[in-house]
mmCIF file of C-alpha atoms and ligand atoms in Angstrom:
data_model
loop_
_atom_site.group_PDB
_atom_site.id
_atom_site.type_symbol
_atom_site.label_atom_id
_atom_site.label_comp_id
_atom_site.label_asym_id
_atom_site.label_seq_id
_atom_site.Cartn_x
_atom_site.Cartn_y
_atom_site.Cartn_z
ATOM 1 C CA MET N 217 0.792 -4.586 -15.550
ATOM 2 C CA SER N 218 0.566 -8.301 -15.047
ATOM 3 C CA ASN N 219 -0.472 -10.033 -11.822
ATOM 4 C CA PRO N 220 -1.610 -6.898 -10.002
ATOM 5 C CA ILE N 221 -1.335 -6.643 -6.231
ATOM 6 C CA ILE N 222 -4.340 -4.984 -4.576
ATOM 7 C CA ILE N 223 -3.843 -3.607 -1.088
ATOM 8 C CA GLY N 224 -6.771 -2.274 0.921
ATOM 9 C CA ASN N 225 -5.857 0.390 3.464
ATOM 10 C CA TRP N 226 -8.922 0.663 5.680
ATOM 11 C CA LYS N 227 -7.414 3.624 7.551
ATOM 12 C CA MET N 228 -9.388 4.407 10.761
ATOM 13 C CA ASN N 229 -12.474 2.443 9.685
ATOM 14 C CA GLY N 230 -13.877 -0.935 10.525
ATOM 15 C CA LEU N 231 -16.074 -1.598 13.555
ATOM 16 C CA ILE N 232 -16.419 -5.284 14.383
ATOM 17 C CA ASN N 233 -19.645 -5.673 12.401
ATOM 18 C CA GLU N 234 -18.252 -3.775 9.426
ATOM 19 C CA THR N 235 -15.086 -5.839 9.534
ATOM 20 C CA LYS N 236 -17.076 -9.076 9.533
ATOM 21 C CA HIS N 237 -19.210 -7.835 6.653
ATOM 22 C CA ILE N 238 -16.257 -6.712 4.506
ATOM 23 C CA VAL N 239 -14.204 -9.845 5.066
ATOM 24 C CA SER N 240 -17.052 -12.330 4.692
ATOM 25 C CA THR N 241 -18.131 -10.661 1.419
ATOM 26 C CA LEU N 242 -14.576 -10.973 0.120
ATOM 27 C CA LEU N 243 -14.378 -14.599 1.254
ATOM 28 C CA THR N 244 -17.545 -15.428 -0.675
ATOM 29 C CA TYR N 245 -15.807 -14.017 -3.742
ATOM 30 C CA THR N 246 -12.534 -15.859 -3.175
ATOM 31 C CA LYS N 247 -14.334 -19.173 -2.730
ATOM 32 C CA LYS N 248 -15.967 -18.767 -6.136
ATOM 33 C CA HIS N 249 -12.773 -17.855 -7.970
ATOM 34 C CA GLN N 250 -9.607 -19.896 -8.210
ATOM 35 C CA ASN N 251 -7.068 -17.538 -9.639
ATOM 36 C CA PHE N 252 -7.276 -13.875 -8.792
ATOM 37 C CA ALA N 253 -5.083 -10.919 -7.986
ATOM 38 C CA LYS N 254 -3.052 -11.006 -4.804
ATOM 39 C CA THR N 255 -5.212 -9.121 -2.311
ATOM 40 C CA ILE N 256 -4.031 -7.805 1.044
ATOM 41 C CA LEU N 257 -6.217 -6.274 3.743
ATOM 42 C CA CYS N 258 -4.876 -3.655 6.144
ATOM 43 C CA PRO N 259 -7.505 -3.104 8.861
ATOM 44 C CA PRO N 260 -6.897 -1.079 12.030
ATOM 45 C CA PHE N 261 -4.705 -2.746 14.667
ATOM 46 C CA THR N 262 -7.634 -3.832 16.836
ATOM 47 C CA GLN N 263 -9.206 -5.835 13.987
ATOM 48 C CA LEU N 264 -6.036 -7.604 12.849
ATOM 49 C CA GLN N 265 -6.675 -10.646 15.005
ATOM 50 C CA LEU N 266 -10.298 -10.960 13.868
ATOM 51 C CA VAL N 267 -9.356 -10.594 10.208
ATOM 52 C CA LYS N 268 -6.496 -13.063 10.674
ATOM 53 C CA GLU N 269 -8.951 -15.669 12.013
ATOM 54 C CA MET N 270 -11.462 -15.001 9.266
ATOM 55 C CA ILE N 271 -9.003 -15.228 6.350
ATOM 56 C CA LYS N 272 -7.338 -18.406 7.646
ATOM 57 C CA ASN N 273 -7.137 -20.941 4.769
ATOM 58 C CA SER N 274 -7.985 -18.233 2.233
ATOM 59 C CA PRO N 275 -5.597 -16.594 -0.248
ATOM 60 C CA LEU N 276 -6.135 -13.134 1.286
ATOM 61 C CA GLY N 277 -3.117 -11.485 2.922
ATOM 62 C CA LEU N 278 -2.901 -9.328 6.029
ATOM 63 C CA GLY N 279 -1.126 -6.037 6.655
ATOM 64 C CA ALA N 280 -0.993 -3.352 9.331
ATOM 65 C CA GLN N 281 -1.057 0.404 8.792
ATOM 66 C CA ASP N 282 1.995 1.364 10.855
ATOM 67 C CA CYS N 283 4.454 0.089 13.440
ATOM 68 C CA HIS N 284 7.013 1.424 15.893
ATOM 69 C CA TYR N 285 10.736 0.958 15.235
ATOM 70 C CA ALA N 286 11.385 -0.717 18.591
ATOM 71 C CA ASN N 287 10.451 -4.336 19.228
ATOM 72 C CA LYS N 288 9.100 -3.662 22.714
ATOM 73 C CA GLY N 289 9.316 -1.276 25.612
ATOM 74 C CA ALA N 290 7.942 1.924 27.068
ATOM 75 C CA HIS N 291 6.077 3.368 24.068
ATOM 76 C CA THR N 292 2.518 3.929 25.233
ATOM 77 C CA GLY N 293 -0.039 3.495 22.498
ATOM 78 C CA ASP N 294 2.390 2.091 19.935
ATOM 79 C CA ILE N 295 2.520 -1.324 18.284
ATOM 80 C CA SER N 296 5.825 -3.007 17.513
ATOM 81 C CA PRO N 297 6.744 -5.021 14.431
ATOM 82 C CA ALA N 298 7.361 -7.981 16.745
ATOM 83 C CA ILE N 299 3.754 -7.799 17.990
ATOM 84 C CA LEU N 300 2.521 -7.692 14.391
ATOM 85 C CA GLN N 301 4.690 -10.601 13.395
ATOM 86 C CA ASP N 302 3.503 -12.535 16.436
ATOM 87 C CA ILE N 303 -0.136 -12.445 15.322
ATOM 88 C CA GLY N 304 0.675 -13.395 11.748
ATOM 89 C CA VAL N 305 0.738 -10.060 9.923
ATOM 90 C CA ASN N 306 2.873 -10.130 6.755
ATOM 91 C CA TYR N 307 2.842 -6.540 5.505
ATOM 92 C CA VAL N 308 2.997 -3.094 7.056
ATOM 93 C CA ILE N 309 2.241 0.267 5.455
ATOM 94 C CA LEU N 310 4.870 2.815 6.515
ATOM 95 C CA GLY N 311 5.245 6.544 5.938
ATOM 96 C CA HIS N 312 1.701 7.036 4.701
ATOM 97 C CA SER N 313 1.147 10.756 4.019
ATOM 98 C CA GLU N 314 -1.564 10.849 6.689
ATOM 99 C CA ARG N 315 0.985 9.686 9.262
ATOM 100 C CA ARG N 316 3.680 11.981 7.907
ATOM 101 C CA LYS N 317 1.185 14.842 8.371
ATOM 102 C CA ASP N 318 -0.845 13.897 11.467
ATOM 103 C CA HIS N 319 2.077 12.461 13.420
ATOM 104 C CA HIS N 320 4.904 14.521 11.923
ATOM 105 C CA GLU N 321 6.689 11.422 10.705
ATOM 106 C CA SER N 322 9.999 12.243 9.039
ATOM 107 C CA ASN N 323 11.836 10.246 6.409
ATOM 108 C CA GLN N 324 14.340 9.361 9.100
ATOM 109 C CA LEU N 325 11.629 7.863 11.306
ATOM 110 C CA VAL N 326 10.104 5.975 8.366
ATOM 111 C CA LEU N 327 13.556 4.560 7.646
ATOM 112 C CA LYS N 328 13.904 3.263 11.223
ATOM 113 C CA LYS N 329 10.453 1.681 11.032
ATOM 114 C CA THR N 330 11.246 0.114 7.662
ATOM 115 C CA VAL N 331 14.410 -1.511 9.008
ATOM 116 C CA ALA N 332 12.564 -2.750 12.099
ATOM 117 C CA ALA N 333 9.734 -4.175 10.017
ATOM 118 C CA GLN N 334 12.168 -6.044 7.765
ATOM 119 C CA ASN N 335 14.082 -7.370 10.761
ATOM 120 C CA ASN N 336 10.829 -8.894 11.980
ATOM 121 C CA GLY N 337 10.015 -10.572 8.692
ATOM 122 C CA LEU N 338 7.380 -8.037 7.638
ATOM 123 C CA LEU N 339 7.225 -6.624 4.121
ATOM 124 C CA PRO N 340 7.124 -2.833 4.356
ATOM 125 C CA ILE N 341 4.983 -0.859 1.921
ATOM 126 C CA VAL N 342 6.719 2.514 1.971
ATOM 127 C CA CYS N 343 4.563 5.442 0.827
ATOM 128 C CA ILE N 344 5.868 8.519 -0.922
ATOM 129 C CA GLY N 345 4.202 11.333 -2.850
ATOM 130 C CA GLU N 346 3.985 15.074 -3.339
ATOM 131 C CA THR N 347 1.398 17.656 -2.287
ATOM 132 C CA GLN N 348 -0.648 19.713 -4.741
ATOM 133 C CA GLN N 349 1.545 22.721 -4.016
ATOM 134 C CA GLU N 350 4.692 20.774 -4.742
ATOM 135 C CA ARG N 351 3.238 19.514 -8.024
ATOM 136 C CA ASN N 352 2.097 23.001 -8.987
ATOM 137 C CA ALA N 353 5.691 24.105 -8.518
ATOM 138 C CA ASN N 354 6.810 21.103 -10.606
ATOM 139 C CA ASN N 355 8.794 19.779 -7.644
ATOM 140 C CA GLN N 356 7.281 16.286 -7.567
ATOM 141 C CA GLU N 357 10.466 14.531 -8.656
ATOM 142 C CA SER N 358 12.753 16.211 -6.157
ATOM 143 C CA ILE N 359 10.245 15.604 -3.327
ATOM 144 C CA VAL N 360 9.883 11.935 -4.175
ATOM 145 C CA GLU N 361 13.641 11.564 -4.592
ATOM 146 C CA VAL N 362 14.264 12.959 -1.105
ATOM 147 C CA GLN N 363 11.562 10.696 0.346
ATOM 148 C CA LEU N 364 13.037 7.630 -1.364
ATOM 149 C CA LYS N 365 16.592 8.411 -0.274
ATOM 150 C CA GLY N 366 15.507 9.231 3.257
ATOM 151 C CA SER N 367 12.972 6.465 3.889
ATOM 152 C CA LEU N 368 14.502 3.388 2.269
ATOM 153 C CA PRO N 369 17.307 1.434 3.938
ATOM 154 C CA GLU N 370 20.543 0.184 2.398
ATOM 155 C CA GLN N 371 18.977 -3.247 1.957
ATOM 156 C CA PHE N 372 15.322 -2.941 1.014
ATOM 157 C CA ASP N 373 12.975 -5.867 0.852
ATOM 158 C CA GLY N 374 9.561 -4.330 0.408
ATOM 159 C CA LEU N 375 7.246 -2.373 -1.871
ATOM 160 C CA VAL N 376 7.027 1.315 -2.735
ATOM 161 C CA ALA N 377 3.664 3.053 -3.052
ATOM 162 C CA TYR N 378 3.490 6.289 -5.021
ATOM 163 C CA GLU N 379 0.557 8.189 -3.555
ATOM 164 C CA PRO N 380 0.311 11.808 -4.698
ATOM 165 C CA ILE N 381 -1.271 13.549 -1.707
ATOM 166 C CA TRP N 382 -3.544 15.648 -3.909
ATOM 167 C CA ALA N 383 -5.147 12.444 -5.226
ATOM 168 C CA ILE N 384 -5.819 10.824 -1.835
ATOM 169 C CA GLY N 385 -9.478 10.833 -0.855
ATOM 170 C CA THR N 386 -10.177 13.743 -3.196
ATOM 171 C CA GLY N 387 -11.675 11.893 -6.148
ATOM 172 C CA LEU N 388 -8.837 13.370 -8.235
ATOM 173 C CA THR N 389 -6.804 10.559 -9.757
ATOM 174 C CA ALA N 390 -3.421 11.198 -11.268
ATOM 175 C CA ASN N 391 -3.739 10.560 -15.004
ATOM 176 C CA ASN N 392 -1.874 7.738 -16.672
ATOM 177 C CA GLU N 393 0.773 10.029 -18.035
ATOM 178 C CA GLN N 394 1.477 11.499 -14.593
ATOM 179 C CA ILE N 395 1.553 8.067 -12.976
ATOM 180 C CA THR N 396 3.783 6.613 -15.695
ATOM 181 C CA GLU N 397 6.229 9.511 -15.478
ATOM 182 C CA MET N 398 6.539 9.177 -11.730
ATOM 183 C CA ILE N 399 6.778 5.387 -11.753
ATOM 184 C CA GLN N 400 9.580 5.581 -14.322
ATOM 185 C CA PHE N 401 11.332 8.188 -12.229
ATOM 186 C CA ILE N 402 11.000 6.086 -9.072
ATOM 187 C CA ARG N 403 12.267 3.007 -10.933
ATOM 188 C CA LYS N 404 15.307 4.943 -12.154
ATOM 189 C CA LYS N 405 16.105 6.000 -8.604
ATOM 190 C CA LEU N 406 15.596 2.473 -7.239
ATOM 191 C CA VAL N 407 17.940 1.052 -9.867
ATOM 192 C CA ALA N 408 20.512 3.748 -9.076
ATOM 193 C CA GLN N 409 20.269 2.805 -5.393
ATOM 194 C CA TYR N 410 19.916 -0.991 -5.554
ATOM 195 C CA GLY N 411 21.226 -2.008 -8.975
ATOM 196 C CA GLU N 412 19.605 -5.163 -10.385
ATOM 197 C CA ASN N 413 17.515 -5.582 -7.221
ATOM 198 C CA GLY N 414 16.005 -2.159 -7.823
ATOM 199 C CA LYS N 415 14.376 -3.534 -10.974
ATOM 200 C CA LYS N 416 12.445 -6.086 -8.957
ATOM 201 C CA ILE N 417 10.928 -3.799 -6.302
ATOM 202 C CA SER N 418 7.158 -3.564 -6.772
ATOM 203 C CA ILE N 419 5.843 -0.036 -7.254
ATOM 204 C CA LEU N 420 2.168 0.599 -6.494
ATOM 205 C CA TYR N 421 -0.086 3.563 -7.174
ATOM 206 C CA GLY N 422 -2.564 4.977 -4.649
ATOM 207 C CA GLY N 423 -4.980 7.890 -4.770
ATOM 208 C CA SER N 424 -8.722 7.702 -5.539
ATOM 209 C CA VAL N 425 -8.492 4.280 -7.191
ATOM 210 C CA LYS N 426 -12.061 3.255 -8.097
ATOM 211 C CA PRO N 427 -13.793 0.653 -10.245
ATOM 212 C CA ASP N 428 -14.214 3.182 -13.037
ATOM 213 C CA ASN N 429 -10.547 4.194 -13.297
ATOM 214 C CA VAL N 430 -8.728 1.056 -12.210
ATOM 215 C CA LYS N 431 -8.601 -0.605 -15.625
ATOM 216 C CA ASP N 432 -6.579 2.280 -17.044
ATOM 217 C CA ILE N 433 -4.288 2.131 -14.028
ATOM 218 C CA TYR N 434 -3.772 -1.635 -14.355
ATOM 219 C CA ALA N 435 -2.840 -1.026 -17.966
ATOM 220 C CA ILE N 436 0.283 0.926 -16.962
ATOM 221 C CA PRO N 437 3.040 -1.609 -17.663
ATOM 222 C CA GLU N 438 5.548 -0.351 -15.103
ATOM 223 C CA LEU N 439 3.112 -0.602 -12.185
ATOM 224 C CA SER N 440 2.743 -3.641 -9.901
ATOM 225 C CA GLY N 441 -0.554 -2.810 -8.234
ATOM 226 C CA VAL N 442 -2.723 -0.404 -6.318
ATOM 227 C CA LEU N 443 -3.029 0.840 -2.741
ATOM 228 C CA VAL N 444 -6.675 1.597 -2.121
ATOM 229 C CA GLY N 445 -8.285 3.654 0.650
ATOM 230 C CA GLY N 446 -11.977 4.569 0.464
ATOM 231 C CA VAL N 447 -13.034 1.781 -1.895
ATOM 232 C CA SER N 448 -11.370 -0.895 0.272
ATOM 233 C CA ILE N 449 -14.171 -0.648 2.843
ATOM 234 C CA ILE N 450 -16.956 -0.897 0.252
ATOM 235 C CA PRO N 451 -16.811 -4.626 -0.460
ATOM 236 C CA LYS N 452 -18.884 -4.625 -3.654
ATOM 237 C CA ASP N 453 -16.599 -1.987 -5.190
ATOM 238 C CA PHE N 454 -13.397 -3.526 -3.826
ATOM 239 C CA ILE N 455 -14.452 -6.813 -5.413
ATOM 240 C CA LYS N 456 -14.812 -4.979 -8.714
ATOM 241 C CA LEU N 457 -11.154 -3.961 -8.448
ATOM 242 C CA ILE N 458 -10.257 -7.634 -7.951
ATOM 243 C CA ASP N 459 -12.553 -8.700 -10.764
ATOM 244 C CA ILE N 460 -11.188 -6.170 -13.243
ATOM 245 C CA ALA N 461 -7.668 -7.356 -12.339
ATOM 246 C CA GLN N 462 -8.548 -10.840 -13.645
ATOM 247 C CA GLU N 463 -7.713 -9.990 -17.217
ATOM 248 C CA PHE N 464 -4.243 -8.785 -16.176
ATOM 249 C CA ILE N 465 -3.324 -12.101 -14.554
ATOM 250 C CA ARG N 466 -0.689 -14.121 -16.393
ATOM 251 C CA SER N 467 0.096 -17.590 -15.258
HETATM 252 P P1 LIG Y 138 -8.145 6.806 -1.375
HETATM 253 O O1 LIG Y 138 -8.206 5.561 -2.226
HETATM 254 O O2 LIG Y 138 -9.302 6.943 -0.438
HETATM 255 O O3 LIG Y 138 -7.879 8.017 -2.193
HETATM 256 O O4 LIG Y 138 -6.865 6.624 -0.405
HETATM 257 C C1 LIG Y 138 -5.658 6.263 -0.945
HETATM 258 C C2 LIG Y 138 -4.732 5.924 0.152
HETATM 259 O O5 LIG Y 138 -4.350 6.791 0.932
HETATM 260 C C3 LIG Y 138 -4.333 4.522 0.310
HETATM 261 O O6 LIG Y 138 -3.284 4.390 1.218
#
């Protein structure tokens, strides 16, 4: 790939001290380097404001890990896209497999959230991917096709993240052949759905991305970047992902 995008999904991690440590370590790196991969941090909701302040005047971007589909109202415990937009968030991860599982999020709900995010000027990062069982049964394409059809709106202005569930947090990374096959399949479906625009949608890979496998992943031409969980809260390793991306940057 060229010009990789690196998105750190902190998940439910990041106490105030940890947040300050992660972000300040990254800022030290960004100050020393002029031209590096686009890097976006997605801390938990409560740390968005702190991270926003810290990354001010830096090239780092900010994303959230979810949002509601309504802009405001009686939804105890939820955060709306309007609230995210108000504090200066630019991206939002939607339909992550952990939310699909833990909160029973359906494609239909992810679709509503995606539309709401776009309407508030946020770039949705819509996650799709199959379970181990589904892959064992060779059903990965049909699963991903249903997720794409069900979760993406008629007009889509965002990114797609292919995250095979069996590779998330397990240390098992999909191999390059598996990733390439699925990225090509997703691209075909996006082009069928959006025509020329479907060619421009960025497709990311996520699932046990680490410093020792990321170079091979960056080398996949059809990919636009990586969505990183565990390593995103280990600043020295996350910086390695950014560093290794250097050689894939084209001006
Ligand atoms: P890991 O990198 O920890 O496998 O998590 C991937 C992920 O779920 C990113 O959204």
